[in-house]
Amino acid sequence: MSKVQNRETAEEDNRGGRKQQTLADEIGEAYGGHSFTIWDSLRVYLSSFRDQRKEYERKLLNHLPLFQGEGQHVYGREVEVLDVEVSGSYIHEVCIRNTEVSCDGDKLDIVLVHGYGAALGFFYKNIEALSSIGGSSLHLVDMLGFGCSGRPAFPIEDCRNDMDRVLRAESFFVDSFEEWRRKRGVTKCVVIAHSLGGYLMSAYYLKFGREVVEKLILVSPVGVEDSEASLFRKYKCGYGGEDGDDSDDCGHFEYNVDKDYRIAKEQGVDLSKELTDHLHEQEWGVKDYDDEDDGDGEDKIEDDDGVSLMSVITHDGDAVDDTEMRRTRVEQVMRQLKTRVVPGKILTRLWERHYTPMDIVRLFGPLSGSVVAIWVYNRFQRVHSEPELFDLCNYTTSLFLSRGAGEYALGSLLAPGSLARLPLCERLPSQIRVPVLLLYGEEDWMDKMAGYKLAQDINTYGGQAKYRVVRNGGHHLYVDNPDEFAKQVVQFIRERGSLE
């Protein structure tokens, strides 16, 4: 029998009255803790002086048959790894072209964008499914300042005011992304973006992408909800638009640690759930779904037209029927498994001064890999492969130890509690004119209700937004439940529909 027991066996033991084991428990029993040792941590730390990021990316992607030997020919794909020069730096990309002829003969470019502190390798479990559409090109991109892309200095200082600080931070990413797009000859594309990537790609659409983006898929995006941290509330003057042409009359906002702490505590999300949002069935004892589940990964309550009211808002803006049963079931899916964040005033002050989680990891020096391993082996327990977890840990550590760049956008774009200074709920509904899919994990610590309302508001303004909740998934739902994630995304991409 394998040293690491199968997850299903552990669940059966739990139903039989025995304590349920997590993958971390199983690995702990078999390996005396996770297999990432102090010596492994020292090795990856020393390799950071030689910049081995791409080598660790290659090792992680090599877990896919597509990247092994003749795999490209067997799977009908062509793989290209390249660095595209942009503004004195470069954007790293892995491009997978499906060599099959598409049904309609049209070219389809799909761009996949990661979240904060992550990189394209985090999507390794989604590559084969998302590149399965005949004639498509899947572009996995490391945003400038992240992953294996260049790490130019991030513009924090010399901003006219706080509105300017946010817009300059956005421009650091969206301007370089637009330059990458032009150099790669991508004229139309479907954009799939996770977390901070979802926020940035929304900003990209508003600034450049109205004629480029065909569909926008926002996967657990940050920065959706309104809050007291919003600059729209703080400034009496009008917003200068998406080109950064705001008025100097706005002036500078004097940060108040006590006030920022209160806002984060009362209105922010609990970032500690980044370690636990995938463990609700063990820690919170969530009730099982009843027999109305059809087994396809969605919880169905249908109206007379067969519309799934639990997890979708149709383009006509259909809402949930006003019945007690429906309200109760919607509350089950929309439950927010989070407590209010308690960041502490010291962490609040550090946030505003642009200290990042990666800065903290770097302080551990040779032990930094061991610190990263705590997160990787805990958060990604649903990756049922010890070798994959090991390589994911190496990959992540190498990225965290690299020179800080894009990570320093955190304090400019988001207030403590991960609250957007320019929230998407104020920017997208009246402006977006392409089909949008908002996708969340069932145990997501991101504010799902804010996403639900954003979809409603987009539809109210005549847009076309859909909303989905992926079962057995947290904030990283694309890793927690890659099959259902791919099913929802590919189905949305294949759907016809445009507002033009």
XYZ file of C-alpha atoms in Angstrom:
500
model
C 0.000 0.000 0.000
C 1.216 3.513 -0.738
C 2.674 5.422 2.171
C 0.201 8.198 1.553
C -3.313 6.822 1.914
C -5.989 7.636 -0.571
C -8.259 10.477 0.513
C -11.384 8.434 -0.111
C -10.162 5.765 2.297
C -9.745 8.396 4.976
C -13.274 9.657 4.380
C -14.671 6.138 4.628
C -12.850 5.711 7.934
C -14.453 8.915 9.129
C -17.939 7.699 8.259
C -17.145 4.533 10.198
C -16.560 6.556 13.332
C -12.803 6.940 13.090
C -11.190 10.348 13.038
C -10.912 11.723 9.513
C -7.344 12.218 8.303
C -6.267 15.090 6.158
C -3.585 14.657 3.552
C -1.245 16.540 5.872
C -1.920 13.950 8.607
C -1.277 11.128 6.168
C 1.943 12.670 4.888
C 2.935 13.361 8.478
C 2.545 9.715 9.444
C 4.410 8.485 6.399
C 7.209 10.997 6.262
C 7.536 12.272 9.813
C 5.946 15.581 8.785
C 5.755 16.837 5.227
C 8.586 15.725 2.999
C 10.026 19.222 2.548
C 12.998 19.164 4.910
C 15.261 21.881 6.266
C 17.905 20.718 3.791
C 15.441 21.220 0.946
C 14.767 24.697 2.292
C 18.490 25.472 2.361
C 18.931 24.159 -1.177
C 16.184 26.300 -2.688
C 17.437 29.301 -0.702
C 20.931 28.935 -2.170
C 19.486 28.446 -5.655
C 17.724 31.812 -5.366
C 21.105 33.505 -5.819
C 21.294 31.904 -9.285
C 17.661 32.631 -10.219
C 16.336 29.111 -10.757
C 12.680 30.166 -11.084
C 12.243 28.815 -14.606
C 13.881 25.514 -13.689
C 11.421 25.022 -10.823
C 8.571 25.981 -13.157
C 9.758 23.353 -15.644
C 9.850 20.665 -12.972
C 6.310 21.493 -11.851
C 4.895 21.523 -15.382
C 6.658 18.259 -16.176
C 4.105 16.487 -14.006
C 1.767 16.910 -16.989
C 2.053 14.329 -19.806
C 1.741 17.223 -22.227
C 5.183 18.462 -21.195
C 6.855 15.060 -21.258
C 8.770 13.799 -24.285
C 6.354 13.213 -27.169
C 3.375 14.404 -25.144
C 2.814 17.432 -27.358
C 2.289 15.245 -30.419
C 0.123 12.725 -28.568
C -2.176 15.412 -27.200
C -2.238 17.525 -30.349
C -0.588 20.527 -28.715
C 2.372 22.751 -29.396
C 4.111 24.250 -26.364
C 6.167 27.420 -26.481
C 7.950 29.037 -23.515
C 9.074 32.602 -24.107
C 9.917 35.963 -22.578
C 8.329 38.958 -24.304
C 10.175 42.254 -23.937
C 8.097 45.074 -22.477
C 9.351 48.531 -21.478
C 12.880 47.506 -20.626
C 11.788 44.335 -18.843
C 9.927 41.212 -19.946
C 6.764 39.181 -19.413
C 7.179 35.428 -19.118
C 4.660 33.243 -20.970
C 3.875 29.606 -21.606
C 1.720 29.228 -24.714
C -0.107 25.997 -25.617
C -1.598 25.813 -29.096
C -4.204 23.202 -29.910
C -3.337 21.954 -33.398
C -6.802 20.546 -34.111
C -9.007 22.500 -36.485
C -11.767 24.405 -34.719
C -15.372 23.725 -35.667
C -16.007 27.263 -36.906
C -12.481 27.919 -38.157
C -12.112 31.000 -35.949
C -8.965 31.757 -33.990
C -9.431 31.658 -30.223
C -6.925 33.171 -27.810
C -7.412 32.424 -24.110
C -5.329 34.357 -21.586
C -4.892 32.988 -18.064
C -3.763 35.426 -15.341
C -2.737 34.504 -11.796
C -3.391 36.212 -8.479
C -1.260 38.001 -5.896
C 2.072 36.355 -5.158
C 1.244 33.474 -7.495
C 2.364 32.652 -11.030
C 1.319 30.693 -14.104
C 2.558 27.394 -12.650
C -0.264 27.422 -10.118
C -2.621 26.611 -13.006
C -0.789 23.397 -13.910
C -3.848 21.262 -13.152
C -5.981 23.298 -15.583
C -3.708 23.441 -18.615
C -4.854 20.298 -20.428
C -8.572 21.030 -20.010
C -8.350 24.715 -20.919
C -6.256 23.961 -24.018
C -8.675 21.276 -25.230
C -10.648 23.541 -27.578
C -9.642 22.908 -31.182
C -7.715 25.753 -32.798
C -7.244 27.622 -29.528
C -4.110 29.169 -28.057
C -3.840 29.204 -24.280
C -1.529 31.953 -23.016
C -0.408 31.506 -19.406
C 1.132 34.800 -18.385
C 3.223 35.901 -15.422
C 2.257 39.503 -14.760
C 5.142 41.967 -14.693
C 6.844 41.836 -11.304
C 5.543 38.346 -10.504
C 6.469 34.760 -11.282
C 9.256 34.334 -13.816
C 8.679 37.745 -15.388
C 11.035 40.676 -14.970
C 11.173 42.428 -11.623
C 11.501 46.183 -12.281
C 11.214 48.622 -9.399
C 7.595 49.232 -8.466
C 6.470 52.917 -8.525
C 5.396 53.734 -4.968
C 6.712 57.246 -4.443
C 6.085 60.582 -6.159
C 2.336 60.193 -6.558
C 0.216 63.341 -6.699
C -2.501 61.941 -4.484
C -4.052 58.658 -3.469
C -6.188 58.336 -6.586
C -3.036 58.787 -8.627
C -1.265 56.172 -6.488
C -3.934 53.572 -7.249
C -4.069 54.335 -10.959
C -0.290 54.276 -11.304
C -0.195 50.917 -9.558
C -2.820 49.582 -11.959
C -0.939 51.018 -14.929
C 2.234 49.173 -13.905
C 0.417 45.947 -14.755
C -2.155 46.840 -17.393
C 0.182 48.946 -19.547
C 2.779 46.175 -19.675
C 0.042 43.620 -20.356
C -1.207 45.717 -23.270
C 2.331 45.929 -24.638
C 2.640 42.145 -24.332
C -0.684 41.681 -26.156
C 0.344 43.897 -29.057
C 3.716 42.214 -29.471
C 2.101 38.788 -29.390
C -0.479 39.759 -32.025
C -3.473 38.903 -29.845
C -6.343 40.887 -31.334
C -9.265 39.293 -29.500
C -9.152 37.123 -26.415
C -11.045 35.501 -23.583
C -9.493 36.498 -20.254
C -9.531 34.215 -17.202
C -8.120 35.925 -14.121
C -7.862 34.900 -10.476
C -7.998 37.077 -7.345
C -5.818 40.180 -7.815
C -5.513 39.190 -11.473
C -9.289 39.515 -11.718
C -9.127 43.043 -10.347
C -6.283 44.008 -12.685
C -7.888 42.493 -15.776
C -11.070 44.409 -14.978
C -8.954 47.565 -14.884
C -7.335 46.472 -18.151
C -10.727 46.097 -19.802
C -11.736 49.600 -18.710
C -8.506 51.180 -19.967
C -7.581 49.176 -23.079
C -9.684 46.104 -23.549
C -13.097 47.207 -24.788
C -12.182 46.180 -28.342
C -9.952 43.297 -27.281
C -11.618 41.283 -24.514
C -14.405 39.044 -25.823
C -15.321 37.465 -22.502
C -14.125 38.091 -18.968
C -13.986 35.288 -16.391
C -13.296 36.582 -12.884
C -12.249 33.786 -10.531
C -12.723 34.811 -6.889
C -11.688 38.399 -7.676
C -10.433 40.691 -4.950
C -11.609 44.291 -4.703
C -15.268 43.862 -5.593
C -17.102 45.099 -2.499
C -17.700 48.670 -1.399
C -16.349 49.822 1.961
C -15.276 52.882 3.879
C -11.821 52.365 2.399
C -13.146 53.365 -1.019
C -11.631 56.560 -2.401
C -14.974 57.227 -4.071
C -16.302 57.860 -0.575
C -13.287 59.768 0.721
C -13.051 62.295 -2.072
C -15.796 64.770 -2.785
C -14.431 65.493 -6.247
C -15.291 63.455 -9.309
C -13.361 60.430 -10.437
C -11.085 61.237 -13.339
C -11.689 58.012 -15.250
C -9.521 55.031 -16.076
C -6.693 56.980 -17.704
C -5.384 58.407 -14.449
C -6.377 61.965 -15.393
C -7.752 62.784 -11.956
C -7.766 66.229 -10.396
C -5.121 67.497 -7.981
C -7.985 69.004 -6.002
C -8.441 65.579 -4.413
C -5.239 66.079 -2.404
C -3.715 63.480 -0.144
C -5.627 61.431 2.358
C -3.989 61.300 5.779
C -3.973 57.679 6.899
C -5.276 57.000 10.365
C -4.144 53.659 11.745
C -7.002 53.460 14.226
C -9.580 54.107 11.528
C -7.930 51.757 9.014
C -7.800 49.062 11.695
C -11.494 49.518 12.478
C -12.500 49.348 8.798
C -10.413 46.228 8.226
C -11.808 44.579 11.336
C -15.443 45.379 10.553
C -15.534 45.197 6.752
C -12.470 43.294 5.537
C -12.016 39.628 4.732
C -10.167 37.226 7.005
C -6.894 36.440 5.249
C -6.151 33.665 7.741
C -8.717 31.611 5.807
C -6.116 31.366 3.051
C -4.821 28.451 5.128
C -8.169 26.918 6.024
C -10.926 27.814 3.547
C -10.684 24.375 1.927
C -11.177 22.463 5.201
C -14.767 23.406 6.062
C -16.057 19.862 6.022
C -13.637 19.032 8.825
C -13.598 22.264 10.800
C -17.098 23.652 10.394
C -19.116 20.514 9.762
C -21.029 21.901 6.811
C -24.286 20.106 6.125
C -24.380 17.788 3.134
C -26.493 18.788 0.153
C -29.752 16.949 -0.265
C -31.060 14.824 -3.102
C -31.697 17.814 -5.330
C -28.017 17.623 -6.222
C -27.732 16.088 -9.670
C -24.094 15.151 -9.147
C -22.648 17.510 -11.720
C -21.015 19.822 -9.234
C -23.799 22.423 -9.062
C -26.555 22.603 -6.496
C -29.762 22.958 -8.493
C -32.953 24.711 -7.636
C -34.709 25.428 -10.886
C -37.537 27.702 -11.842
C -40.077 26.880 -14.503
C -37.591 27.722 -17.237
C -34.924 25.375 -15.882
C -32.616 28.169 -14.748
C -30.262 27.206 -11.915
C -31.155 29.794 -9.314
C -28.621 28.606 -6.785
C -25.552 29.465 -8.770
C -26.415 31.578 -11.769
C -27.816 34.971 -12.605
C -29.031 34.898 -16.172
C -28.425 37.683 -18.660
C -32.028 38.737 -18.139
C -31.290 39.414 -14.492
C -33.486 36.594 -13.142
C -33.511 36.594 -9.363
C -34.221 33.925 -6.798
C -37.915 33.275 -6.162
C -39.128 34.810 -2.940
C -39.885 31.578 -1.102
C -38.512 30.453 2.221
C -37.088 27.260 0.765
C -35.222 29.041 -1.977
C -33.916 31.709 0.384
C -32.670 29.032 2.752
C -30.926 27.055 0.032
C -29.348 30.169 -1.458
C -28.040 31.063 1.973
C -26.446 27.620 2.160
C -24.456 28.121 -1.023
C -23.785 31.809 -0.411
C -22.692 31.322 3.191
C -19.501 33.229 3.899
C -17.180 30.934 5.823
C -15.148 33.683 7.380
C -14.792 35.655 10.551
C -14.003 39.310 10.435
C -10.321 39.931 10.122
C -8.436 41.043 13.209
C -5.223 42.336 11.627
C -3.785 44.203 14.616
C -2.611 47.770 14.441
C 1.002 46.766 13.833
C 0.060 44.725 10.764
C -2.213 47.543 9.626
C 0.673 49.977 9.826
C 2.996 47.569 7.989
C 0.372 47.120 5.256
C 0.114 50.859 4.687
C 3.914 51.085 4.559
C 4.034 48.488 1.783
C 5.500 45.554 3.680
C 4.374 42.286 2.121
C 4.056 38.601 3.105
C 7.035 37.877 0.851
C 9.136 40.365 2.828
C 8.344 38.364 5.948
C 9.274 35.084 4.240
C 12.610 36.542 3.125
C 13.466 37.387 6.732
C 13.700 33.649 7.452
C 16.621 33.293 5.033
C 17.653 29.620 4.717
C 14.491 28.568 6.568
C 12.172 30.418 4.182
C 11.342 27.227 2.293
C 10.166 25.599 5.515
C 7.869 28.566 6.154
C 6.448 28.356 2.617
C 5.986 24.589 3.046
C 3.593 25.203 5.947
C 1.330 27.121 3.570
C 1.735 24.884 0.518
C 1.251 21.547 2.267
C -1.648 22.902 4.326
C -3.488 24.966 1.731
C -3.114 22.554 -1.194
C -3.972 19.335 0.616
C -6.332 18.415 -2.186
C -3.340 17.902 -4.438
C -3.100 14.171 -3.836
C 0.488 13.840 -4.967
C 3.493 14.221 -2.721
C 5.914 14.829 -5.649
C 3.647 17.581 -7.003
C 3.392 19.251 -3.597
C 7.164 19.072 -3.227
C 7.759 20.733 -6.603
C 5.013 23.285 -5.951
C 6.765 24.173 -2.705
C 10.123 24.586 -4.460
C 8.495 26.696 -7.170
C 6.658 28.942 -4.710
C 9.710 29.439 -2.498
C 11.849 30.426 -5.477
C 9.264 33.059 -6.437
C 8.941 34.441 -2.903
C 12.719 34.754 -2.538
C 13.090 36.700 -5.773
C 13.441 40.453 -5.745
C 10.216 42.152 -4.713
C 8.416 44.114 -7.409
C 4.742 43.576 -8.266
C 4.010 42.486 -4.699
C 4.393 46.100 -3.558
C 1.169 47.000 -5.354
C -0.747 45.504 -2.448
C -0.843 48.619 -0.269
C -1.532 50.896 -3.229
C -4.481 48.944 -4.617
C -5.969 47.516 -1.442
C -6.510 48.862 2.041
C -5.972 46.599 5.084
C -8.533 43.807 5.031
C -8.076 43.443 1.236
C -10.588 46.206 0.564
C -10.158 47.940 -2.780
C -9.441 51.638 -2.776
C -11.298 51.793 -6.112
C -13.804 48.921 -5.794
C -15.031 47.143 -8.908
C -18.662 47.452 -7.829
C -18.389 51.169 -8.586
C -16.537 50.770 -11.879
C -17.739 47.754 -13.832
C -21.565 47.611 -13.886
C -22.223 50.588 -16.142
C -19.106 50.131 -18.270
C -18.627 46.491 -19.142
C -20.149 45.333 -22.408
C -18.877 41.781 -22.779
C -20.184 38.574 -21.186
C -18.834 38.108 -17.652
C -18.605 34.989 -15.508
C -18.014 35.389 -11.770
C -16.705 32.146 -10.311
C -16.218 31.432 -6.598
C -15.346 28.469 -4.439
C -17.950 27.087 -2.086
C -15.684 27.730 0.919
C -14.124 30.869 -0.556
C -12.970 33.493 1.930
C -13.527 36.169 -0.679
C -16.857 38.007 -0.395
C -19.202 35.889 -2.523
C -22.219 38.071 -1.814
C -20.370 41.061 -3.257
C -19.720 39.035 -6.409
C -23.377 38.020 -6.572
C -24.453 41.660 -6.303
C -21.904 42.722 -8.922
C -23.414 40.237 -11.378
C -26.885 41.595 -10.621
C -25.736 45.193 -11.106
C -24.057 44.380 -14.424
C -27.299 42.825 -15.639
C -29.306 45.794 -14.379
C -27.215 48.059 -16.619
C -27.933 45.848 -19.607
C -24.831 43.699 -19.394
C -24.556 39.935 -19.411
C -23.198 38.412 -16.203
C -23.376 34.921 -14.791
C -22.470 33.698 -11.342
C -21.260 30.243 -10.339
C -20.172 28.597 -7.091
C -17.852 25.595 -7.453
C -18.383 22.934 -4.853
C -15.489 21.643 -2.743
C -13.382 24.648 -3.601
C -11.903 27.527 -1.662
C -10.204 30.666 -2.912
C -7.924 28.511 -5.080
C -10.876 26.625 -6.548
C -8.930 25.895 -9.736
C -6.665 23.645 -7.640
C -9.247 22.382 -5.140
C -11.710 21.226 -7.795
C -9.984 21.503 -11.190
C -12.522 19.349 -13.052
C -15.539 21.448 -12.091
C -13.561 24.649 -12.584
C -12.619 23.604 -16.112
C -16.168 22.490 -16.864
C -17.634 25.870 -15.917
C -14.958 27.836 -17.759
C -14.951 25.816 -20.984
C -18.746 25.810 -21.098
C -18.810 29.596 -20.748
C -16.147 30.033 -23.427
C -18.050 27.821 -25.875
C -21.314 29.711 -25.350
C -22.245 32.104 -28.061
C -23.302 35.548 -27.058
C -22.297 39.156 -27.345
C -23.761 42.489 -26.373
C -22.580 44.209 -29.502
